[in-house]
XYZ file of C-alpha atoms in Angstrom:
737
model
C 0.000 0.000 0.000
C 1.212 3.450 -0.890
C 2.262 5.832 1.859
C 0.802 8.589 -0.322
C -2.683 7.125 -0.037
C -2.363 6.679 3.724
C -1.104 10.203 4.322
C -3.738 11.731 2.012
C -6.588 9.793 3.608
C -5.498 10.477 7.172
C -4.881 14.141 6.430
C -8.308 14.300 4.782
C -9.829 12.843 7.938
C -8.184 15.547 10.032
C -9.381 18.255 7.650
C -12.979 17.030 7.696
C -13.178 16.591 11.458
C -11.581 19.985 12.079
C -14.060 21.697 9.774
C -17.063 20.005 11.371
C -15.886 20.741 14.916
C -15.600 24.421 14.006
C -19.025 24.437 12.417
C -20.550 22.699 15.442
C -19.025 25.271 17.765
C -20.523 28.092 15.711
C -23.915 26.338 15.718
C -23.885 26.206 19.529
C -23.318 29.951 19.537
C -26.317 30.536 17.251
C -28.810 27.936 18.504
C -29.923 26.566 21.844
C -28.317 23.221 22.756
C -31.784 21.629 22.882
C -32.490 22.546 19.239
C -33.690 19.532 17.273
C -31.352 18.132 14.611
C -31.561 15.175 12.277
C -32.799 14.062 8.900
C -36.502 14.637 8.153
C -39.166 11.937 8.442
C -36.982 9.083 9.613
C -36.938 6.963 12.755
C -33.218 6.234 12.345
C -31.876 9.556 13.721
C -28.455 10.053 12.089
C -28.391 6.504 10.684
C -24.637 5.863 10.374
C -23.935 7.097 13.896
C -27.032 5.378 15.289
C -26.410 2.027 13.569
C -22.689 1.768 14.356
C -22.452 3.530 17.713
C -25.981 3.124 19.056
C -26.119 6.874 19.776
C -29.416 8.663 19.122
C -28.666 12.183 17.948
C -31.812 14.272 18.376
C -30.504 17.650 19.577
C -27.443 19.828 19.095
C -26.234 18.770 22.516
C -26.401 15.084 21.483
C -23.709 15.698 18.845
C -21.080 15.912 21.584
C -21.152 12.122 22.115
C -20.257 11.057 18.552
C -17.698 13.884 18.369
C -15.913 12.336 21.360
C -15.789 9.015 19.491
C -14.492 10.747 16.358
C -11.608 12.349 18.232
C -10.562 8.946 19.616
C -10.738 7.381 16.160
C -8.352 9.857 14.536
C -4.900 8.223 14.464
C -1.683 10.030 15.432
C 0.251 11.636 12.614
C 2.455 9.047 10.923
C 6.139 9.931 10.611
C 9.197 8.213 9.283
C 8.957 4.425 9.104
C 7.988 2.601 5.932
C 6.883 -0.401 7.989
C 4.076 1.084 10.046
C 0.625 -0.538 9.538
C -0.948 2.188 7.426
C -4.246 0.440 6.667
C -5.599 0.386 10.240
C -5.043 4.105 10.892
C -6.354 4.941 7.443
C -9.599 3.012 8.011
C -10.032 4.692 11.406
C -9.519 8.095 9.813
C -11.997 7.165 7.111
C -14.612 6.145 9.677
C -14.037 9.366 11.610
C -14.586 11.274 8.361
C -17.852 9.438 7.681
C -19.201 10.216 11.165
C -18.153 13.850 10.708
C -19.846 13.978 7.288
C -23.124 12.902 8.871
C -22.894 15.619 11.512
C -22.071 18.125 8.780
C -25.198 17.144 6.853
C -27.327 17.344 10.003
C -26.092 20.914 10.416
C -26.989 21.553 6.766
C -30.585 20.580 7.505
C -30.555 22.852 10.553
C -28.972 25.918 8.946
C -30.302 25.519 5.372
C -33.717 23.849 5.821
C -34.835 24.486 2.233
C -31.639 23.308 0.560
C -32.679 19.686 0.094
C -35.854 18.821 -1.770
C -37.810 16.195 0.160
C -39.326 14.209 -2.687
C -38.921 11.101 -4.828
C -38.344 13.222 -7.917
C -36.290 16.334 -8.598
C -37.849 19.642 -9.625
C -35.235 20.694 -12.137
C -37.177 23.667 -13.485
C -37.116 25.282 -10.045
C -33.515 24.295 -9.353
C -34.414 21.621 -6.781
C -31.916 18.949 -7.753
C -30.588 17.598 -4.469
C -32.810 15.124 -2.590
C -30.730 14.617 0.552
C -31.419 11.775 2.982
C -34.169 9.337 2.008
C -37.309 9.573 4.109
C -38.442 6.308 5.698
C -41.298 5.935 3.200
C -38.809 6.053 0.336
C -36.270 3.896 2.138
C -38.806 1.198 2.980
C -40.002 1.025 -0.605
C -36.535 1.012 -2.162
C -34.494 -0.753 0.504
C -36.310 -4.054 0.152
C -35.038 -4.281 -3.432
C -31.506 -4.804 -2.112
C -32.761 -7.739 -0.065
C -34.962 -9.521 -2.606
C -32.400 -9.110 -5.381
C -34.421 -6.883 -7.713
C -31.676 -4.259 -7.207
C -28.299 -6.044 -7.466
C -26.483 -3.156 -5.742
C -25.669 0.538 -5.943
C -22.910 2.704 -7.366
C -22.054 5.770 -5.291
C -20.635 8.242 -7.799
C -18.742 11.308 -6.618
C -17.510 14.060 -8.892
C -18.189 14.621 -12.564
C -17.329 12.922 -15.843
C -15.300 14.743 -18.520
C -18.556 15.480 -20.381
C -22.333 15.071 -20.037
C -22.250 12.457 -22.800
C -19.774 10.294 -20.897
C -21.768 10.718 -17.678
C -24.927 9.594 -19.471
C -23.187 6.577 -20.989
C -21.867 5.414 -17.604
C -25.231 5.802 -15.883
C -27.131 4.018 -18.670
C -24.812 1.038 -18.327
C -25.738 0.828 -14.642
C -29.450 1.250 -15.412
C -29.360 -1.669 -17.833
C -28.275 -3.790 -14.905
C -30.924 -2.357 -12.518
C -28.141 -0.968 -10.312
C -29.037 2.145 -8.334
C -26.818 5.211 -8.773
C -26.273 7.576 -5.829
C -24.705 10.929 -6.763
C -22.726 13.392 -4.635
C -19.929 15.985 -4.799
C -19.074 18.660 -7.323
C -15.916 18.527 -9.411
C -14.580 21.758 -10.902
C -17.891 23.563 -10.527
C -20.174 20.841 -11.859
C -21.506 17.451 -10.806
C -22.558 14.232 -12.436
C -26.177 15.062 -11.546
C -26.013 18.369 -13.389
C -24.332 16.670 -16.345
C -27.154 14.135 -16.552
C -29.765 16.890 -16.514
C -27.877 18.637 -19.311
C -27.884 15.358 -21.255
C -31.662 15.058 -20.857
C -31.620 12.181 -18.346
C -34.538 11.996 -15.899
C -33.128 11.663 -12.364
C -34.702 10.865 -9.008
C -35.642 7.803 -6.970
C -38.162 6.767 -9.643
C -35.350 6.207 -12.182
C -32.875 4.805 -9.634
C -30.551 7.787 -10.207
C -30.524 9.640 -6.899
C -28.746 13.037 -6.544
C -27.992 13.228 -2.811
C -26.049 16.495 -2.545
C -23.367 18.748 -4.067
C -20.630 18.156 -1.459
C -18.560 15.060 -0.708
C -20.271 14.931 2.693
C -23.516 13.954 0.932
C -21.937 10.571 0.118
C -22.768 9.663 3.720
C -26.432 9.386 2.690
C -25.511 6.308 0.630
C -23.796 4.671 3.612
C -26.712 5.607 5.850
C -29.114 4.014 3.374
C -27.042 0.808 3.407
C -26.996 0.687 7.212
C -30.748 1.206 7.385
C -31.143 -1.810 5.095
C -29.114 -3.860 7.572
C -31.269 -2.748 10.507
C -34.703 -2.794 8.863
C -34.423 -5.863 6.646
C -31.455 -7.703 8.149
C -32.657 -7.398 11.718
C -29.257 -6.158 12.958
C -29.668 -4.097 16.156
C -28.341 -0.558 16.354
C -24.901 -0.422 17.952
C -23.750 -3.840 16.691
C -21.193 -2.268 14.363
C -19.483 -5.533 13.415
C -22.708 -7.127 12.193
C -23.803 -3.925 10.444
C -20.573 -3.767 8.475
C -20.513 -7.496 7.742
C -24.116 -7.417 6.536
C -23.195 -4.670 4.100
C -20.097 -6.475 2.878
C -22.008 -9.702 2.270
C -25.490 -8.505 1.325
C -25.429 -4.928 -0.026
C -23.273 -4.970 -3.150
C -22.141 -1.381 -3.374
C -19.062 0.446 -4.584
C -17.773 3.964 -5.186
C -16.864 5.563 -8.513
C -14.637 8.615 -8.130
C -14.749 10.782 -11.247
C -12.081 13.468 -11.422
C -9.131 14.360 -9.203
C -9.184 12.653 -5.803
C -8.251 15.149 -3.087
C -7.512 14.412 0.566
C -11.150 14.584 1.686
C -12.231 12.240 -1.098
C -9.435 9.851 -0.103
C -10.772 9.864 3.458
C -14.274 9.142 2.166
C -12.937 6.231 0.096
C -11.131 4.871 3.164
C -14.365 5.156 5.116
C -16.253 3.147 2.490
C -13.683 0.330 2.709
C -14.946 -0.331 6.254
C -18.231 -1.376 4.653
C -16.467 -3.602 2.147
C -17.234 -1.060 -0.593
C -14.265 -0.541 -2.956
C -13.517 2.665 -4.871
C -12.876 2.610 -8.604
C -11.530 5.878 -10.007
C -10.940 7.274 -13.482
C -7.752 9.089 -12.428
C -4.336 7.760 -11.527
C -4.623 6.891 -7.847
C -2.274 4.471 -6.044
C -3.853 1.098 -5.330
C -4.531 -0.118 -1.817
C -3.678 -3.811 -1.879
C -6.340 -6.330 -0.773
C -6.448 -7.343 2.865
C -9.765 -9.172 2.859
C -12.001 -6.270 3.841
C -13.362 -5.719 0.332
C -14.011 -8.730 -1.893
C -10.982 -8.006 -4.075
C -9.080 -4.706 -4.439
C -9.888 -1.786 -2.130
C -9.014 1.047 -4.504
C -8.398 0.960 -8.250
C -7.248 3.966 -10.218
C -6.864 4.989 -13.825
C -9.813 2.925 -15.054
C -11.111 4.081 -18.443
C -14.664 5.350 -18.703
C -15.461 2.667 -21.272
C -14.446 -0.006 -18.760
C -15.566 1.698 -15.536
C -18.886 -0.113 -15.120
C -17.591 -3.600 -15.893
C -14.500 -3.103 -13.727
C -16.609 -1.801 -10.818
C -18.947 -4.793 -10.968
C -16.022 -7.187 -11.246
C -14.146 -5.586 -8.336
C -17.171 -5.767 -6.052
C -17.829 -9.391 -7.021
C -21.327 -8.505 -8.162
C -23.291 -10.895 -10.388
C -25.783 -9.285 -12.754
C -27.487 -10.292 -15.974
C -28.818 -8.159 -18.801
C -31.733 -9.111 -21.007
C -30.398 -8.286 -24.462
C -33.255 -6.940 -26.568
C -32.528 -5.924 -30.136
C -33.919 -2.391 -30.083
C -32.107 0.974 -30.378
C -33.081 2.143 -26.874
C -31.746 0.969 -23.534
C -34.036 -1.546 -21.880
C -34.525 -2.763 -18.319
C -36.551 -2.488 -15.086
C -34.672 0.685 -14.109
C -36.711 2.637 -16.681
C -40.116 1.429 -15.464
C -40.744 4.489 -13.317
C -39.560 6.941 -15.987
C -42.058 9.600 -17.083
C -42.299 11.094 -20.552
C -43.344 14.667 -19.851
C -44.892 17.165 -22.249
C -41.738 19.044 -23.154
C -40.001 15.796 -24.185
C -43.002 14.128 -25.860
C -42.753 13.191 -29.542
C -46.076 11.372 -30.050
C -48.686 9.466 -28.083
C -51.595 7.060 -28.361
C -54.564 6.677 -26.024
C -54.838 8.550 -22.747
C -58.378 9.624 -23.646
C -57.191 11.309 -26.834
C -57.428 8.300 -29.138
C -58.354 4.651 -28.853
C -55.460 2.503 -27.607
C -56.203 -1.192 -27.194
C -54.079 -4.151 -26.189
C -55.327 -7.699 -26.570
C -53.625 -11.087 -26.210
C -55.262 -14.165 -27.687
C -54.438 -17.851 -27.820
C -53.826 -19.105 -31.348
C -53.339 -22.454 -33.017
C -49.686 -23.377 -33.361
C -50.024 -23.546 -37.153
C -51.703 -20.142 -37.484
C -48.843 -17.907 -36.366
C -45.146 -17.429 -37.016
C -42.872 -16.996 -34.038
C -41.044 -13.633 -33.899
C -43.205 -12.141 -36.654
C -43.796 -8.470 -35.841
C -45.885 -6.371 -38.217
C -46.910 -2.714 -38.180
C -50.064 -2.034 -40.211
C -50.425 1.703 -40.732
C -48.154 4.707 -40.119
C -45.081 4.120 -37.951
C -42.965 6.660 -36.048
C -40.912 7.715 -39.123
C -44.223 8.633 -40.811
C -45.244 10.928 -37.945
C -44.275 14.405 -36.866
C -43.667 15.736 -33.388
C -46.894 16.289 -31.451
C -48.925 13.675 -33.334
C -51.637 11.715 -31.549
C -52.457 8.376 -33.149
C -54.679 5.321 -32.501
C -52.889 2.125 -31.538
C -53.864 -1.512 -31.363
C -51.426 -4.051 -29.891
C -52.519 -7.562 -30.882
C -50.472 -10.409 -29.411
C -51.102 -13.971 -30.547
C -49.528 -16.779 -28.553
C -49.392 -20.546 -28.827
C -47.966 -23.186 -26.555
C -48.530 -26.816 -25.681
C -48.850 -25.902 -22.002
C -50.795 -22.687 -22.544
C -54.350 -22.362 -21.203
C -56.939 -19.811 -22.275
C -57.249 -18.681 -18.661
C -53.691 -17.377 -18.940
C -54.589 -14.788 -21.621
C -55.265 -11.806 -19.323
C -52.169 -12.498 -17.228
C -49.827 -12.329 -20.196
C -51.784 -9.439 -21.720
C -51.220 -7.397 -18.568
C -47.450 -7.877 -18.909
C -47.622 -5.277 -21.686
C -47.758 -2.601 -18.991
C -44.342 -3.100 -17.433
C -42.561 -4.541 -20.480
C -43.293 -1.417 -22.531
C -42.276 0.692 -19.552
C -38.899 -1.057 -19.531
C -37.991 0.810 -22.739
C -36.038 3.989 -22.058
C -37.980 6.987 -23.334
C -41.322 5.176 -23.598
C -44.117 5.337 -21.020
C -47.163 3.085 -20.646
C -50.225 3.467 -18.414
C -53.658 1.881 -18.300
C -54.681 -1.431 -19.829
C -57.204 -3.170 -22.059
C -58.885 -0.567 -24.290
C -57.878 2.418 -22.157
C -54.113 2.057 -22.500
C -51.862 5.073 -22.945
C -48.466 5.046 -24.667
C -46.197 8.122 -24.731
C -43.025 8.152 -26.828
C -40.281 10.647 -25.999
C -37.976 12.597 -28.266
C -34.941 10.772 -26.879
C -36.309 7.383 -27.959
C -37.144 8.647 -31.450
C -33.711 10.243 -31.796
C -32.177 6.822 -31.189
C -34.296 5.296 -33.947
C -37.212 3.832 -31.972
C -40.211 2.627 -34.000
C -43.485 0.962 -33.059
C -42.099 -2.315 -34.339
C -39.740 -2.221 -31.369
C -42.760 -2.634 -29.082
C -43.434 -5.967 -30.756
C -39.767 -6.957 -30.560
C -39.789 -6.319 -26.805
C -43.071 -8.158 -26.200
C -41.912 -11.171 -28.210
C -38.516 -11.410 -26.520
C -39.625 -10.840 -22.929
C -42.764 -12.993 -23.035
C -40.610 -15.830 -24.344
C -38.021 -15.170 -21.665
C -40.451 -14.870 -18.760
C -42.981 -17.535 -19.782
C -40.885 -20.068 -21.664
C -42.558 -22.954 -19.836
C -45.961 -22.253 -21.419
C -45.167 -20.414 -24.684
C -43.762 -21.797 -27.923
C -44.736 -19.084 -30.413
C -45.490 -15.360 -30.183
C -46.614 -13.114 -33.025
C -47.308 -9.391 -32.617
C -49.307 -7.087 -34.893
C -49.516 -3.335 -34.281
C -52.329 -1.335 -35.877
C -52.276 2.454 -36.279
C -55.223 2.968 -38.652
C -58.400 4.005 -36.860
C -60.635 1.420 -38.524
C -58.218 -1.420 -37.699
C -57.884 -0.352 -34.068
C -61.665 -0.101 -33.683
C -62.080 -3.585 -35.165
C -59.498 -5.001 -32.733
C -61.148 -3.177 -29.814
C -64.558 -4.712 -30.638
C -63.026 -8.184 -30.650
C -61.120 -7.485 -27.451
C -64.164 -6.132 -25.600
C -66.050 -9.354 -26.246
C -63.145 -11.243 -24.667
C -62.994 -8.797 -21.733
C -66.720 -9.395 -21.124
C -66.264 -13.156 -21.102
C -63.342 -12.901 -18.677
C -65.263 -10.657 -16.283
C -68.389 -12.780 -16.213
C -66.554 -15.960 -15.224
C -66.662 -14.903 -11.569
C -70.174 -13.466 -11.691
C -71.727 -16.153 -9.500
C -68.901 -16.323 -6.970
C -69.012 -14.381 -3.709
C -66.304 -13.212 -1.336
C -67.763 -15.556 1.295
C -67.220 -18.552 -1.020
C -63.426 -18.391 -0.787
C -60.863 -18.245 1.997
C -58.170 -16.786 -0.223
C -57.979 -13.455 -2.040
C -55.106 -12.396 -4.315
C -52.786 -9.416 -4.344
C -51.678 -7.396 -7.328
C -48.640 -5.153 -7.001
C -47.930 -4.767 -10.714
C -48.387 -0.978 -10.571
C -46.068 -0.246 -7.644
C -43.495 1.333 -9.968
C -45.891 4.275 -10.386
C -47.872 3.941 -7.150
C -45.295 2.751 -4.603
C -47.675 2.165 -1.674
C -50.482 0.671 -3.724
C -51.518 -2.900 -2.989
C -54.570 -4.055 -4.895
C -56.424 -6.980 -3.321
C -58.664 -8.839 -5.752
C -61.641 -10.815 -4.520
C -64.517 -12.493 -6.379
C -66.719 -9.449 -5.756
C -64.064 -6.792 -6.219
C -62.166 -7.040 -9.485
C -58.810 -5.323 -9.823
C -59.284 -1.585 -10.183
C -57.417 -1.617 -13.506
C -60.211 -3.797 -14.906
C -57.722 -6.293 -16.312
C -57.665 -8.881 -13.510
C -60.448 -10.665 -11.684
C -60.076 -13.295 -8.952
C -59.728 -16.188 -11.402
C -57.148 -14.279 -13.441
C -55.041 -13.751 -10.336
C -55.356 -17.399 -9.395
C -54.088 -18.383 -12.857
C -51.289 -15.789 -12.645
C -50.089 -17.331 -9.395
C -50.037 -20.753 -11.054
C -47.842 -19.386 -13.836
C -45.540 -17.344 -11.623
C -45.594 -18.289 -7.913
C -43.210 -15.419 -7.041
C -44.960 -12.770 -9.163
C -47.178 -9.791 -8.264
C -50.302 -11.925 -7.715
C -49.899 -13.643 -4.370
C -52.532 -15.572 -2.385
C -53.793 -13.810 0.723
C -55.484 -15.839 3.434
C -58.407 -13.671 4.559
C -58.216 -14.710 8.176
C -60.563 -13.273 10.775
C -63.270 -10.961 9.483
C -62.908 -7.707 11.408
C -65.839 -5.866 9.776
C -68.305 -7.735 7.522
C -70.147 -4.545 6.519
C -67.112 -2.522 5.441
C -65.184 -5.571 4.275
C -62.032 -5.830 6.384
C -60.015 -8.952 7.224
C -57.070 -9.470 9.540
C -55.056 -11.518 7.041
C -55.514 -8.914 4.316
C -54.392 -6.134 6.646
C -51.242 -8.032 7.574
C -50.390 -8.652 3.921
C -51.093 -5.058 2.870
C -48.982 -3.631 5.684
C -46.038 -5.786 4.651
C -46.433 -5.261 0.888
C -46.705 -1.461 1.304
C -43.665 -1.396 3.632
C -45.855 -0.146 6.456
C -47.281 2.814 4.548
C -50.799 1.310 4.607
C -51.799 -0.782 7.612
C -55.406 -1.615 6.691
C -58.253 -0.822 4.340
C -61.876 -1.692 3.616
C -63.109 -3.446 0.472
C -66.674 -2.145 0.525
C -66.337 1.496 1.559
C -65.017 4.698 0.049
C -65.944 6.785 3.084
C -63.980 4.889 5.729
C -60.397 3.762 5.007
C -60.910 2.756 1.367
C -58.569 0.578 -0.665
C -55.519 2.280 -2.148
C -55.658 3.557 -5.732
C -53.134 3.616 -8.566
C -53.108 5.608 -11.804
C -54.162 2.576 -13.873
C -57.700 2.487 -12.458
C -60.554 2.452 -14.985
C -62.724 4.775 -12.893
C -62.677 6.830 -9.700
C -65.610 7.303 -7.339
C -65.972 10.419 -5.205
C -68.342 11.374 -2.424
C -70.943 14.130 -3.073
C -72.083 15.149 0.432
C -74.550 17.765 -0.860
C -76.434 15.033 -2.723
C -75.987 12.423 0.012
C -74.470 10.174 -2.633
C -71.470 9.342 -4.753
C -70.380 9.858 -8.331
C -67.946 8.006 -10.544
C -66.010 9.051 -13.626
C -64.125 6.848 -16.077
C -60.842 7.566 -17.786
C -62.340 8.237 -21.222
C -64.527 11.098 -19.969
C -62.545 14.348 -20.107
C -65.159 16.831 -18.908
C -65.973 18.399 -15.562
C -67.625 16.431 -12.747
C -69.775 17.362 -9.723
C -66.875 16.802 -7.324
C -65.035 19.698 -8.990
C -62.252 17.588 -10.478
C -61.776 15.899 -13.823
C -60.563 12.314 -13.996
C -56.972 13.397 -14.640
C -56.973 15.616 -11.560
C -58.488 12.896 -9.393
C -55.924 10.381 -10.605
C -53.117 12.832 -9.880
C -54.384 13.617 -6.384
C -55.029 10.119 -5.087
C -53.666 7.743 -7.721
C -50.201 7.350 -6.237
C -51.109 4.539 -3.881
C -52.972 6.485 -1.198
C -55.994 5.434 0.810
C -58.104 8.592 0.479
C -61.392 8.667 2.410
C -64.121 10.031 0.154
C -62.454 8.691 -3.002
C -61.602 5.269 -4.394
C -60.462 3.799 -7.689
C -62.316 0.860 -9.180
C -62.992 -1.003 -12.402
C -66.037 -0.388 -14.581
C -67.214 -3.932 -13.954
C -66.992 -3.447 -10.194
C -69.775 -0.831 -10.337
C -72.371 -3.560 -10.818
C -70.832 -6.184 -8.570
C -72.908 -6.957 -5.482
C -70.419 -5.633 -2.942
C -69.686 -2.302 -4.675
C -69.594 0.311 -1.865
C -72.109 -1.786 0.079
C -70.583 -0.473 3.308
C -71.753 3.021 2.294
C -75.147 1.977 0.928
C -74.073 0.318 -2.305
C -75.003 1.202 -5.866
C -78.163 3.008 -4.665
C -75.792 5.811 -3.578
C -74.780 6.444 -7.216
C -76.184 9.847 -8.230
C -73.952 10.835 -11.185
C -71.798 9.238 -13.870
C -70.895 10.205 -17.439
C -73.511 9.299 -20.027
C -71.012 7.241 -22.037
C -70.264 5.078 -18.991
C -73.977 4.578 -18.304
C -74.467 3.407 -21.858
C -71.433 1.139 -21.746
C -72.689 -0.758 -18.685
C -76.445 -0.198 -19.325
C -77.519 -3.824 -19.287
C -75.643 -4.611 -16.091
C -76.896 -1.423 -14.415
C -80.507 -2.347 -15.161
C -79.981 -5.899 -13.927
C -78.294 -4.792 -10.692
C -80.864 -2.044 -10.083
C -83.637 -4.606 -10.430
C -81.924 -6.894 -7.921
C -81.839 -3.963 -5.472
C -85.522 -3.128 -5.949
C -84.951 -0.127 -8.212
C -85.254 -1.319 -11.844
C -85.154 2.235 -13.234
C -82.079 3.263 -11.248
C -80.195 3.985 -14.457
C -82.726 6.686 -15.353
C -82.442 8.277 -11.897
C -78.666 8.695 -12.156
C -77.694 12.139 -13.454
C -75.013 12.697 -16.085
C -73.290 15.666 -17.743
C -76.395 16.470 -19.810
C -78.129 17.281 -16.513
C -75.236 19.162 -14.951
C -71.691 19.010 -13.618
C -72.184 20.540 -10.169
C -74.010 19.261 -7.114
C -76.386 22.208 -7.295
C -77.229 21.513 -10.934
C -78.029 17.841 -10.457
C -79.905 18.159 -7.135
C -83.205 19.216 -8.696
C -82.988 16.262 -11.110
C -82.392 13.846 -8.246
C -85.404 15.227 -6.362
C -87.588 15.031 -9.461
C -86.571 11.408 -10.080
C -86.870 10.562 -6.370
C -83.393 9.129 -6.272
C -83.094 6.581 -3.410
C -79.909 8.212 -2.063
C -81.932 11.217 -0.865
C -83.835 9.009 1.591
C -80.797 7.151 2.920
C -78.929 7.975 6.119
C -76.313 10.694 5.857
C -73.235 9.524 3.989
C -70.949 11.626 6.173
C -72.108 9.939 9.366
């Protein structure tokens, strides 16, 4: 090991600790010692100090305890001998630097409370780039990925690449492998985060590219995140520093990339990371610290080319990852699933209430289709201009000796996340209310609609090889072809929905989960029962049962109902326990049959949203296709934006169209007889079922008593109509209790 590295790292430790001690002294002169300090919305205090030392830092005065430890950790200045054990003192100095960094960042939160932007996403337009420490809600949602393997590890990148283009290339290589990227520290007036923004890369927790802060001290947020994983998911108690560090070495596959010149403070930070078993791989000429068994292989590697940085980092950490190679011009992988295509970067789109966008998967005879055949019938992206809105039909035909017709909706629903895996392409919705947005960046790389078919063919084969032998995809962009496909698809949707028509929730002891939409609605856990279809409209109870047969570890898991806690509102102990775990504690319980009291969570893929209308003593619902005003004062898009992120919002709930006429729809609030308004097009779409259900409830003309937009779009406007029609909701007990 080089003496230069040891001296630089130890000197950097002294510099950092000295700076923080001075800052702490000044803080005591400006604030009362009892002033609260810490990172916002977390139960882990200052997580590195808490996890390794067991010290809870809650006030300015509490900082004295870890500062005492830091002073004892700093080694004496090394002089003379070439045979002194440099590594031990260097690691101590590195750990002292890390503790000091965390105190420094706590003082940042105290003295500059608006500096960090507490959110999952950045607000670049308003200059809010740096996200700081992860709140517990974010940590819980993201941290589990490092335990279940969906995130192989993370790269903590400090500094800046020589150019935005190189920065983008490095980060995209990590994204392909689903590796998180944590960013910190400026280099010569810029940072990797700012370079990525300049290169048009969407950053934030939702894309797994997290800009922590502009100083090297912000790198401590990455180490704090890793230690919280050890405590929360590894069960390691705070203060057991050996187990915390060993858990990270063996379970959290992380490493540091240093871009640019490595100064003394950076060297101290690198030495600190070695304690975790996290090596540093740099692009500049930095002397190597020889392996001693702390990291898997080398501790520090320098002068690694940017073209080889990602592969060398993964190799050095001993990380095993695989990439699904898909022959399309855009990058592809789960890391892009949460990516949004916003208006300013939108090239063209289909669906979303603007055009018809339908996706349908159908079983075919083995002889009828050709595997890997992908056809676009109608205009493709090269035939369009920026801003175009076009109809789209995605028709997938599959054949397999082990395939069953019941599997159709399960594979059809895969379209949602597989399309979202394409960088620069966004998918929402399902069935005949899908929405596909294609960004400029994807088009610039040469993306075409045919690439959608290439992705669907490759990934369905890869993920469902046991039941599929052939896959053929046809994409329609002519209005008449899309309408023809939609008519065929709707007949199949109807058949699928009606299969569970005679089943009741009391008939079964097991419900099923669906967490397919958690990339967009992180806390959302849909529970599907015979009498409550999935709110996206794509899955009913039998579909989920079949999905579990196909993929026992997938998003559709069996849920034992357990004890019934409230038969009227529809709440079960077993469901609550599952939901609490699957939402990482964000949602502890909800009711199946009520929108007034603790309703089920809602995601943006719901077919419709119901809202309470207190002035009419009833409820309304609005479906995605209706773009006008509603009596609750919000359009569908506004409602979806307000409560479609996975929240349980009393007074509102997402649901499928079919669910409206199921027997248990809002029965805890009075049921379908509470329905006082819905768009005319929705009434017509479900007319026959509305009449049938109204008759069952003793009100055969209920459909004619429900107001629509032709009557009015405010509570005041529709009230006279409801009185004239003697709507049953007006004689029911108050909906607000």
